[in-house]
Coordinates of C-alpha atoms and ligand atoms in Angstrom, one line a residue:
X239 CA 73.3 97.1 109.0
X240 CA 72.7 95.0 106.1
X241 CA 72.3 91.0 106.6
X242 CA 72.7 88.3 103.6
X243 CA 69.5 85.4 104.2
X244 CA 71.2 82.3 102.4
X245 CA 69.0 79.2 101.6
X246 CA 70.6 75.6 100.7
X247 CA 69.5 75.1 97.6
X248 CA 71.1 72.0 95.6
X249 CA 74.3 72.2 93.5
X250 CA 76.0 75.2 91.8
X251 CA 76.3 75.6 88.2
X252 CA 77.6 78.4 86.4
X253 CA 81.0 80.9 86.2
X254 CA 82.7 83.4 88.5
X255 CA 84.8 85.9 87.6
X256 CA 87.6 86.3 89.9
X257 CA 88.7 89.7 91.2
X258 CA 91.7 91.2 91.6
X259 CA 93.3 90.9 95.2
X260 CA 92.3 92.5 97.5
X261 CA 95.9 92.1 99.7
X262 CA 97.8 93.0 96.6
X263 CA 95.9 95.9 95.8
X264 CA 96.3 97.4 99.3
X265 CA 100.2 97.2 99.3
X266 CA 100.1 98.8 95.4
X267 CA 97.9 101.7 96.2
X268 CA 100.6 103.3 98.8
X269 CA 103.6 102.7 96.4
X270 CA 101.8 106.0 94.8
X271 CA 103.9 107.9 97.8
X272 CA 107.2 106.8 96.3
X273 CA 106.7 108.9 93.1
X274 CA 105.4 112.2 92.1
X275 CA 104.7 110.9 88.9
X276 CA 100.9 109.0 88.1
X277 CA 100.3 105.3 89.3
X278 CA 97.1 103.2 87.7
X279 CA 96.3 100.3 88.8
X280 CA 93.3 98.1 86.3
X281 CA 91.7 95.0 87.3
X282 CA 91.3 96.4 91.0
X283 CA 88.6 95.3 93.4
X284 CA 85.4 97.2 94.4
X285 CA 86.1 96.7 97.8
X286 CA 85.8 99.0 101.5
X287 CA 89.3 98.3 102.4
X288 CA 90.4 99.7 98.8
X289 CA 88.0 102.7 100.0
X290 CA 89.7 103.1 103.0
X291 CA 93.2 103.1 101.4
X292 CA 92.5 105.8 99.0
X293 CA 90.7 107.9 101.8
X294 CA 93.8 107.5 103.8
X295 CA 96.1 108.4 100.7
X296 CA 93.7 111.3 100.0
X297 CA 94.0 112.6 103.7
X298 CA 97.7 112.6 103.0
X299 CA 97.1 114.6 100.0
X300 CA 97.4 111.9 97.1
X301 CA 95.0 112.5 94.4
X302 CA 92.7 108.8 93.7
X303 CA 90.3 108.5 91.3
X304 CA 88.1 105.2 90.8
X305 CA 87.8 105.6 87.0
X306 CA 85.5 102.7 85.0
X307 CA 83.2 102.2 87.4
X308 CA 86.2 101.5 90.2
X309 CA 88.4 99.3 88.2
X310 CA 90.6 101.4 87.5
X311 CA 92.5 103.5 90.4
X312 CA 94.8 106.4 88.9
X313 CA 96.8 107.8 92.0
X314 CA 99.2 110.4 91.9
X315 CA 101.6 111.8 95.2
X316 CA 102.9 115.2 93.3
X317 CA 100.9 117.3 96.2
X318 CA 101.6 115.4 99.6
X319 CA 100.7 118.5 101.9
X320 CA 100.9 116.3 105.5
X321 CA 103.5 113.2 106.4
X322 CA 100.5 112.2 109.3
X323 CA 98.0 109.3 108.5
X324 CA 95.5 109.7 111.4
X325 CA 94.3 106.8 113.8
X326 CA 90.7 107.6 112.9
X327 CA 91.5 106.4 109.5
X328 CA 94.3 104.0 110.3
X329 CA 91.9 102.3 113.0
X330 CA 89.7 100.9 110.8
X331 CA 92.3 98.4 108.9
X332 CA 95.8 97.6 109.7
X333 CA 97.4 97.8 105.9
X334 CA 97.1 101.2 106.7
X335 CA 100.5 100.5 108.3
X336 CA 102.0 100.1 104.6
X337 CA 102.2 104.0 104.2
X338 CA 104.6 104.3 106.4
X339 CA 107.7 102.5 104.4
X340 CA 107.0 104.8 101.6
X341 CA 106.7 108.3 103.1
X342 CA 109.3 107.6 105.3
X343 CA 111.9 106.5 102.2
X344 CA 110.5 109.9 99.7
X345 CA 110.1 112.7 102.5
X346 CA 112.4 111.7 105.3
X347 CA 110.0 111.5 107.5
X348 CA 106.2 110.5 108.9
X349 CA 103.9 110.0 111.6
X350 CA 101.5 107.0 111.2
X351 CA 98.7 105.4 114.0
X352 CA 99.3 102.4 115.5
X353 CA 96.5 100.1 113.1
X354 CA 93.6 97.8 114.4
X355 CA 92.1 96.1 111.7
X356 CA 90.5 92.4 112.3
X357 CA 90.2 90.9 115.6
X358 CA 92.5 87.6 115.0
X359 CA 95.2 87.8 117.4
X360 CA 97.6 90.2 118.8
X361 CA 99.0 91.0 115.3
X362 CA 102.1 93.7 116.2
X363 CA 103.7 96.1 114.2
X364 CA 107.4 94.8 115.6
X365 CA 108.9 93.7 112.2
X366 CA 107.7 96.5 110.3
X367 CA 109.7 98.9 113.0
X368 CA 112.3 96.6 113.1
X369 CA 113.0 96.8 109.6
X370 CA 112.9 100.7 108.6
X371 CA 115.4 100.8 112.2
X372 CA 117.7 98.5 110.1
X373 CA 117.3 101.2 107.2
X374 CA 118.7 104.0 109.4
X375 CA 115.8 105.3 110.7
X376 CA 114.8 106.6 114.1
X377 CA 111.4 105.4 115.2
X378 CA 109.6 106.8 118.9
X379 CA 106.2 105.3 120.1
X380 CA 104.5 108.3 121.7
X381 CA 100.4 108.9 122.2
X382 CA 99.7 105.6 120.0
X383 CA 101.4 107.2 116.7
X384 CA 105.0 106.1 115.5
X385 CA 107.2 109.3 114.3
X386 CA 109.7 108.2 112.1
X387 CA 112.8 109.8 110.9
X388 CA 115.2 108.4 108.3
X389 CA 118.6 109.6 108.9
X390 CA 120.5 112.6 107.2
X391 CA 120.4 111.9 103.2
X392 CA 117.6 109.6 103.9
X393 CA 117.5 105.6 104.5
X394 CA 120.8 103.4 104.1
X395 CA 119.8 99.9 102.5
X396 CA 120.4 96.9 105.1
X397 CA 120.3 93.8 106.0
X398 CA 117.2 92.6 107.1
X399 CA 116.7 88.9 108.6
X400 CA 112.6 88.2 109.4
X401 CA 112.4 85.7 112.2
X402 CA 109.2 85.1 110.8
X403 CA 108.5 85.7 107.4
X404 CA 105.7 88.9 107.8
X405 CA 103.8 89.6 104.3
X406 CA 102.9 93.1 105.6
X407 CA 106.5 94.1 106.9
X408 CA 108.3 92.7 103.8
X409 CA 106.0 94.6 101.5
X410 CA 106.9 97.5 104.0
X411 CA 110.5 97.0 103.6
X412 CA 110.9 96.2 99.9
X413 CA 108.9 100.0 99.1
X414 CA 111.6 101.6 101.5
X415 CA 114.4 99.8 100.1
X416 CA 113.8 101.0 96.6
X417 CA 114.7 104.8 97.5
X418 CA 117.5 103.8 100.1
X419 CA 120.9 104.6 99.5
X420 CA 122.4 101.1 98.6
X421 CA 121.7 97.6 98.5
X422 CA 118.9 96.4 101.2
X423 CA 118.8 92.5 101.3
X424 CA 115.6 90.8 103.2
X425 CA 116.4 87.4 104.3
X426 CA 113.4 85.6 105.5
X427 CA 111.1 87.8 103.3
X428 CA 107.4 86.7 102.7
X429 CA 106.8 84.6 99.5
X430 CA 103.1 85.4 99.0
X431 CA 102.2 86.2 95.2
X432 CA 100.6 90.0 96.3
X433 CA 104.9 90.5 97.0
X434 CA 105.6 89.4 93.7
X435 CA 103.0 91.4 92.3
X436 CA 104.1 94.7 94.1
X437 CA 107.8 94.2 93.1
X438 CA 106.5 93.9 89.1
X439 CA 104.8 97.1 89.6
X440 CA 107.8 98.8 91.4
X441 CA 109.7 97.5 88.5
X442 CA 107.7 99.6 86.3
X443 CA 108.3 102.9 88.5
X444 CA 112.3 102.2 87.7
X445 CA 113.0 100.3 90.8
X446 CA 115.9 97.3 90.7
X447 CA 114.7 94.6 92.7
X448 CA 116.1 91.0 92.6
X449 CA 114.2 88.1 94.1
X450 CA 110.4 88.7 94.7
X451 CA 108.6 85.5 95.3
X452 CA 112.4 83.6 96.8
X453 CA 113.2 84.3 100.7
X454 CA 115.7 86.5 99.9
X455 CA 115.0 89.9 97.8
X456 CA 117.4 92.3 96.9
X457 CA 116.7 95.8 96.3
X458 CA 119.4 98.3 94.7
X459 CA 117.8 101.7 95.5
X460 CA 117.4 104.4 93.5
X461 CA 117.1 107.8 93.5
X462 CA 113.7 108.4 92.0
X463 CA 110.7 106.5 91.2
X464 CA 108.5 107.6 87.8
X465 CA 105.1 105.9 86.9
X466 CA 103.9 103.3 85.7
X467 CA 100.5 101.4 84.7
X468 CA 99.8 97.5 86.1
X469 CA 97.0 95.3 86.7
X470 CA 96.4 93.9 89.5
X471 CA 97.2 90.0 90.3
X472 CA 93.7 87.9 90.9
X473 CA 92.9 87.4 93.9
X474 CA 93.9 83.6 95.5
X475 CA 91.9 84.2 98.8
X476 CA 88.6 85.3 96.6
X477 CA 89.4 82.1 93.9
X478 CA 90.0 79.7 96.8
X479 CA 86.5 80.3 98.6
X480 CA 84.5 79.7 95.3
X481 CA 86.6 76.6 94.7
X482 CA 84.8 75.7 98.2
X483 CA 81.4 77.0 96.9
X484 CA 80.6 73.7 94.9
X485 CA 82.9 71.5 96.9
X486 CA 80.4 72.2 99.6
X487 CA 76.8 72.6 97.6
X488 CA 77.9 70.4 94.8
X489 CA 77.8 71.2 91.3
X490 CA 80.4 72.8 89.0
X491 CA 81.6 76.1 89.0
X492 CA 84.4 77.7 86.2
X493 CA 86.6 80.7 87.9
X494 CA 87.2 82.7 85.2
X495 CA 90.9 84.2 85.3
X496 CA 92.2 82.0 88.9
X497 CA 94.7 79.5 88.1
X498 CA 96.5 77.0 90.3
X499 CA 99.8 78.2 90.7
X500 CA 97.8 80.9 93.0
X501 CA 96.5 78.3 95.5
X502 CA 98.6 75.1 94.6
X503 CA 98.7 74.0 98.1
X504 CA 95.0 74.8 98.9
X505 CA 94.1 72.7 95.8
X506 CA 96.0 69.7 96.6
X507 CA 93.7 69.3 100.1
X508 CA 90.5 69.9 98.1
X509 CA 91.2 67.3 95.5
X510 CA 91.8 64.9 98.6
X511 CA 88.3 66.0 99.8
X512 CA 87.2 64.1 96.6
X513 CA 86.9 67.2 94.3
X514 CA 87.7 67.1 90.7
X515 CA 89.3 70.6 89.7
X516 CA 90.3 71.1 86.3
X517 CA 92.6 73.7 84.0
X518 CA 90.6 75.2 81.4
X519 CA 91.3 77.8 79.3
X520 CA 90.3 81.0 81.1
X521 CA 90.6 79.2 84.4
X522 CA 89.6 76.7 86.8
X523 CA 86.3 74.7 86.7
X524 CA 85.7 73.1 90.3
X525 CA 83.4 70.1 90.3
X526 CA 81.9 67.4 93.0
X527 CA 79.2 65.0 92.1
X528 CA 77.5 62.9 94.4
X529 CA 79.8 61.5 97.3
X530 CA 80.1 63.3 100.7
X531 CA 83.7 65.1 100.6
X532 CA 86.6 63.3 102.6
X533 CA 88.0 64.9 105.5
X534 CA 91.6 65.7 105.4
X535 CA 94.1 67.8 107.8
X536 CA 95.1 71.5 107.2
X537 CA 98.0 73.1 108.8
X538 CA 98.3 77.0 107.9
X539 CA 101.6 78.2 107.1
X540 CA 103.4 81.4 105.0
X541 CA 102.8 80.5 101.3
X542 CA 103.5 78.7 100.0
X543 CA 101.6 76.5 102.5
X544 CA 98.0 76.1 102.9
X545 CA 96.9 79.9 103.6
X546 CA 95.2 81.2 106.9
X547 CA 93.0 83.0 105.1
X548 CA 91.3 80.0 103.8
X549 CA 90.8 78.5 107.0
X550 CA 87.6 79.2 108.2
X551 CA 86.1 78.4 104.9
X552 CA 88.0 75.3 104.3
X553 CA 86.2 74.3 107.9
X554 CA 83.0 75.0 106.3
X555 CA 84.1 72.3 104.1
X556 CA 85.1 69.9 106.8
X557 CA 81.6 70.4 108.9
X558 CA 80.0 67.8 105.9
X559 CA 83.0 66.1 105.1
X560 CA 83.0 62.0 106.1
X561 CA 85.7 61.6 109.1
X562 CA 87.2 63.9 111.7
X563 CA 89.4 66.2 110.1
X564 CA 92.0 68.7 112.7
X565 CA 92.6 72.2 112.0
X566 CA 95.4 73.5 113.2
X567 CA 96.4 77.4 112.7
X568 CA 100.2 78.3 112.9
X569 CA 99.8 82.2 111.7
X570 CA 97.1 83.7 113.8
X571 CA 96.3 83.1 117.4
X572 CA 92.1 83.4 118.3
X573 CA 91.4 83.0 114.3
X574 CA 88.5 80.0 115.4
X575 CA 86.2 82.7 116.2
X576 CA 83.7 81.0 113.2
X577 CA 83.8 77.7 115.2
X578 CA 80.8 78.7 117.4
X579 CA 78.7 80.4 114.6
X580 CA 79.3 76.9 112.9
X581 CA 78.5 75.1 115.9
X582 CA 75.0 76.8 115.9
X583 CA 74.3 75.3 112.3
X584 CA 74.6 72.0 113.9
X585 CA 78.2 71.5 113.3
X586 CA 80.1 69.4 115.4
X587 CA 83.6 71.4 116.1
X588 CA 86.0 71.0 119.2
X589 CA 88.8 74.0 119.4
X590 CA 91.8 73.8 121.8
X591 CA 94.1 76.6 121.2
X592 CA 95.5 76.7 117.7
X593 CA 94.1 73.6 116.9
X594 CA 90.4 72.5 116.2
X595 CA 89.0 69.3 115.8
X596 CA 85.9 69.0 113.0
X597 CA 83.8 66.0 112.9
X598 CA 81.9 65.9 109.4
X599 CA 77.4 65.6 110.1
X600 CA 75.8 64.7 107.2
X601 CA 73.6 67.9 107.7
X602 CA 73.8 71.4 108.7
X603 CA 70.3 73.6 109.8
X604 CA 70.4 76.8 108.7
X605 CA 70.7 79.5 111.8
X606 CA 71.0 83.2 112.4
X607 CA 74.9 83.9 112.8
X608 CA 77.7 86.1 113.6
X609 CA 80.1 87.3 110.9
X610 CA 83.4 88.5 113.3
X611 CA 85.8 89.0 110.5
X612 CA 86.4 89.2 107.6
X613 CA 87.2 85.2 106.6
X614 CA 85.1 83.8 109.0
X615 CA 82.1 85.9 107.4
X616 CA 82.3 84.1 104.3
X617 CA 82.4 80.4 105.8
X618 CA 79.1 81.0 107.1
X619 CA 77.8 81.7 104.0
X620 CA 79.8 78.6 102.3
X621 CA 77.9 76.7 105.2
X622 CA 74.4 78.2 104.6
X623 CA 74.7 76.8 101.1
X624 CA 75.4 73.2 102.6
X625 CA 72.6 73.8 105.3
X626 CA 68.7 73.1 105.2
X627 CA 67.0 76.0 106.1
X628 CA 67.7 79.7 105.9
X629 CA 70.7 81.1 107.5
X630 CA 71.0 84.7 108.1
X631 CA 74.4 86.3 108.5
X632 CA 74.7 89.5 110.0
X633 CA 77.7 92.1 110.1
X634 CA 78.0 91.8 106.6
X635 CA 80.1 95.1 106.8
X636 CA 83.2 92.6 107.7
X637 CA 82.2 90.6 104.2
X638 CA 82.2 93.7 102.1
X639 CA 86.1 94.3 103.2
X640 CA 86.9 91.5 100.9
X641 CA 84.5 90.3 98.4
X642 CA 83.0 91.9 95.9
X643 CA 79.1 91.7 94.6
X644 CA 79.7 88.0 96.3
X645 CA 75.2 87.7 96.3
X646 CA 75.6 88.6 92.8
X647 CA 78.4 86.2 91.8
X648 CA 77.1 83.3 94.0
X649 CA 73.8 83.7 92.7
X650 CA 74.9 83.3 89.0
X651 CA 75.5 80.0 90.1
X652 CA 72.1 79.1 91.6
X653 CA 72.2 79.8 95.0
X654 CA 69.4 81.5 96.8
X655 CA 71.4 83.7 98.4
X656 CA 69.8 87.9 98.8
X657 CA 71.0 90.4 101.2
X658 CA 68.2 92.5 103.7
X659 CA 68.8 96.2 104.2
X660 CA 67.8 97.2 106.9
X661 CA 65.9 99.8 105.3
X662 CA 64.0 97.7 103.0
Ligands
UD1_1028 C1 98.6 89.7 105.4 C2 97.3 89.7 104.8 C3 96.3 88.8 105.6 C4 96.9 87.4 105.8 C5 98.3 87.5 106.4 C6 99.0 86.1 106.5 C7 97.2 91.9 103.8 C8 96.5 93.3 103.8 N1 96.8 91.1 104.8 O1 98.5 90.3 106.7 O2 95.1 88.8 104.9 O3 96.1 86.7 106.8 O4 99.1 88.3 105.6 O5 99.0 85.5 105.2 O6 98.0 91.6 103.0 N2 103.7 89.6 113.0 C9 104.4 90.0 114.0 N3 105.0 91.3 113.9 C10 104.9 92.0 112.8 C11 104.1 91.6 111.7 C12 103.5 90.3 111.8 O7 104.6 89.4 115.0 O8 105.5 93.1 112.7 C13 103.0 88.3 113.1 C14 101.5 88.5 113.1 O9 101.0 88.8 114.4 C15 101.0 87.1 112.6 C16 102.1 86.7 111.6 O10 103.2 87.5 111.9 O11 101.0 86.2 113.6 C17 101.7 86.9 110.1 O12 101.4 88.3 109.9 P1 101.7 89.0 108.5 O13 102.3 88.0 107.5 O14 102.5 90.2 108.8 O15 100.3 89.4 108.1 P2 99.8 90.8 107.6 O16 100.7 91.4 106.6 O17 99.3 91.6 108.7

């Protein structure tokens, strides 16, 4: 299993180029089983989840190819030959769970694994259910699979309030809604820009679909989705942890196609850490000089709050900040599993339940860690670029999930940052 060996080495200087989402490309890839016509997606990541989707899409049947050297995905659904996405797929990340709104909404019917995915919290499946139920369609648990059945002349749109506003089941629900009979209307729905994005490219395909990005989308279904080209929006999560990269090593660092609509309320918290960011005209150019960053507070909440999936790196952040900063995380449960791996480096980090308390050191050591998901991976390495000494993360397999060539674009910058194969 490979490893990345980081060594703090001084501030950053240089340019990243920001990838398309990760998030946003996993709920566009399945909206390929709404059509029988072709769906290409440009500007995707070269990611393992984006491998994963297209195996499950191709064990369904769908056709993927990874055309200019993976940045381009052209998917088409004219030959679906089974309805069944199998747990040994399904297991190994929970947006597998998005197939299900579509195939359910084009063929009447499917059968799709309960997911796993990363270990942060119980993480259900309840709203997704609850949803296609609204839609008319009959849904039995049995051996760890959900069968699904819409109803005679397929799914009726609905009404659908969230109690809490889900990104996975409103993606989930808006796909099923655009081939119901009717008008669906989610109240509650998630605001996150990767919703946004998918309802642009549903557009495309023919859909009518009011209110993506607002609480409350309405969809007018249709009877038949074509294709339809669209590039993928960039990815917030990815832009957000290199803004961290020289808030946390120094230096100054341009993201190339991130702007700050994408991570407005994630930006406002650095600049109160004491970091200068700055519109330019092919991005953002992060900057600190000097001074020890601030600590400030972070809640997490649905966007457009501060997201949980800048969390762990934000703590990073905090572990050298001046001042006691508290954490507190409102969207997972158990998502402080980074706290001890930070703690080795020397960090100084007290967690009670959803909350954790971080004390800013003035240095970190680097240490042989733990990556145990996918986010938490990556603060170790934003540490290990604040940290004396080498750090050596291992299960890097969580880190290629999400970020692409990350030793690459890190090291553009200046930081001494390699990873060991294990057969080198
Ligand atoms: C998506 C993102 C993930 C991000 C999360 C929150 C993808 C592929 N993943 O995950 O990176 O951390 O949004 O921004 O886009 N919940 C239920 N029942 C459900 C669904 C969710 O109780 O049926 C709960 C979850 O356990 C969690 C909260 O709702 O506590 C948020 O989950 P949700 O917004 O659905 O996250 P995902 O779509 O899984």
């Amino acid at each position: 299993m490979d490893r990345i060996l980081v060594r703090g080495n001084g501030p950053l200087d240089g340019t990243i180029e920001i990838s398309g989402a990760k998030n946003a490309c996993l709920t566009l890839m399945p909206a390929t089983l709404l059509t029988e016509e072709p769906l290409t997606l440009t500007n995707a990541p070269r990611l393992s989840d984006i491998r994963t989707m297209s195996t499950l899409l191709q064990s369904l049947g769908a056709e993927v190819s990874g055309l200019a050297n993976g940045r381009v995905l052209a998917m088409s659904s004219h030959n679906i030959d089974t309805l069944t996405a199998d747990y040994d797929i399904v297991r190994k990340m929970r947006a597998s769970i998005l197939v299900l709104g579509p195939m359910l909404a084009r063929f009447g019917s499917a059968v799709v694994s309960l997911p796993g995915g990363c270990a942060i919290g119980a993480r259900p499946v309840d709203l997704h259910l609850k949803a296609l139920e609204a839609m008319g369609a009959d849904l039995e648990l049995r051996d760890g699979y959900v069968h699904a059945k819409a109803p005679t002349g397929g799914l009726r749109g609905a009404r659908i309030a969230f109690p809490f506003a889900s990104v996975g089941a409103t993606e989930n629900a808006l796909m099923a809604a655009t081939l119901a009979k009717g008008t669906t209307i989610i109240e509650n729905a998630a605001r996150e820009p990767e919703i946004a994005d998918l309802a642009d490219c549903l557009t495309k395909m023919g859909a009518h679909i009011d209110g993506a990005g607002t609480s409350t989308i309405t969809i007018e279904g249709v009877d038949r989705l074509g294709g339809a080209t669209h590039p993928v929006v960039a990815d917030r999560i990815e832009l957000g942890t290199y803004m961290l990269a020289p808030a946390i090593a120094g230096g100054s660092v341009e993201l190339l196609g991130g702007t700050r609509a994408l991570v407005a309320a994630f930006a406002d918290k650095l600049e109160a850490t004491g970091v200068e960011i700055t519109e330019t005209d092919k991005g953002l150019r992060v900057a600190r000089n000097g001074e020890r960053a601030r600590a400030v507070d972070v809640v997490t909440e649905p966007f457009p709050g501060f997201p949980t999936d800048l969390q762990a790196q934000m703590m990073a952040l905090m572990c050298t900040a001046q001042g006691t900063a508290v954490l507190e995380e409102k969207i997972f449960e158990n998502r402080f599993m980074h706290a001890p791996e930070l703690i080795r480096m020397g960090a100084s980090i007290d967690v009670h339940g959803g909350t954790a308390t971080v004390t800013g050191v003035e240095q970190l050591r680097g240490a042989p860690v733990m990556a145990t998901d996918l986010r938490a991976s990556v603060s170790l390495i934003l540490a290990g670029l604040a940290a004396e000494g080498e750090t050596v993360v291992s299960r890097v397999y969580h880190l290629d999930r999400g970020y692409e060539r990350l030793e690459q674009k890190l090291g553009a910058c200046g930081a001494n940052i390699e990873r060991i194969s294990d057969d080198d």
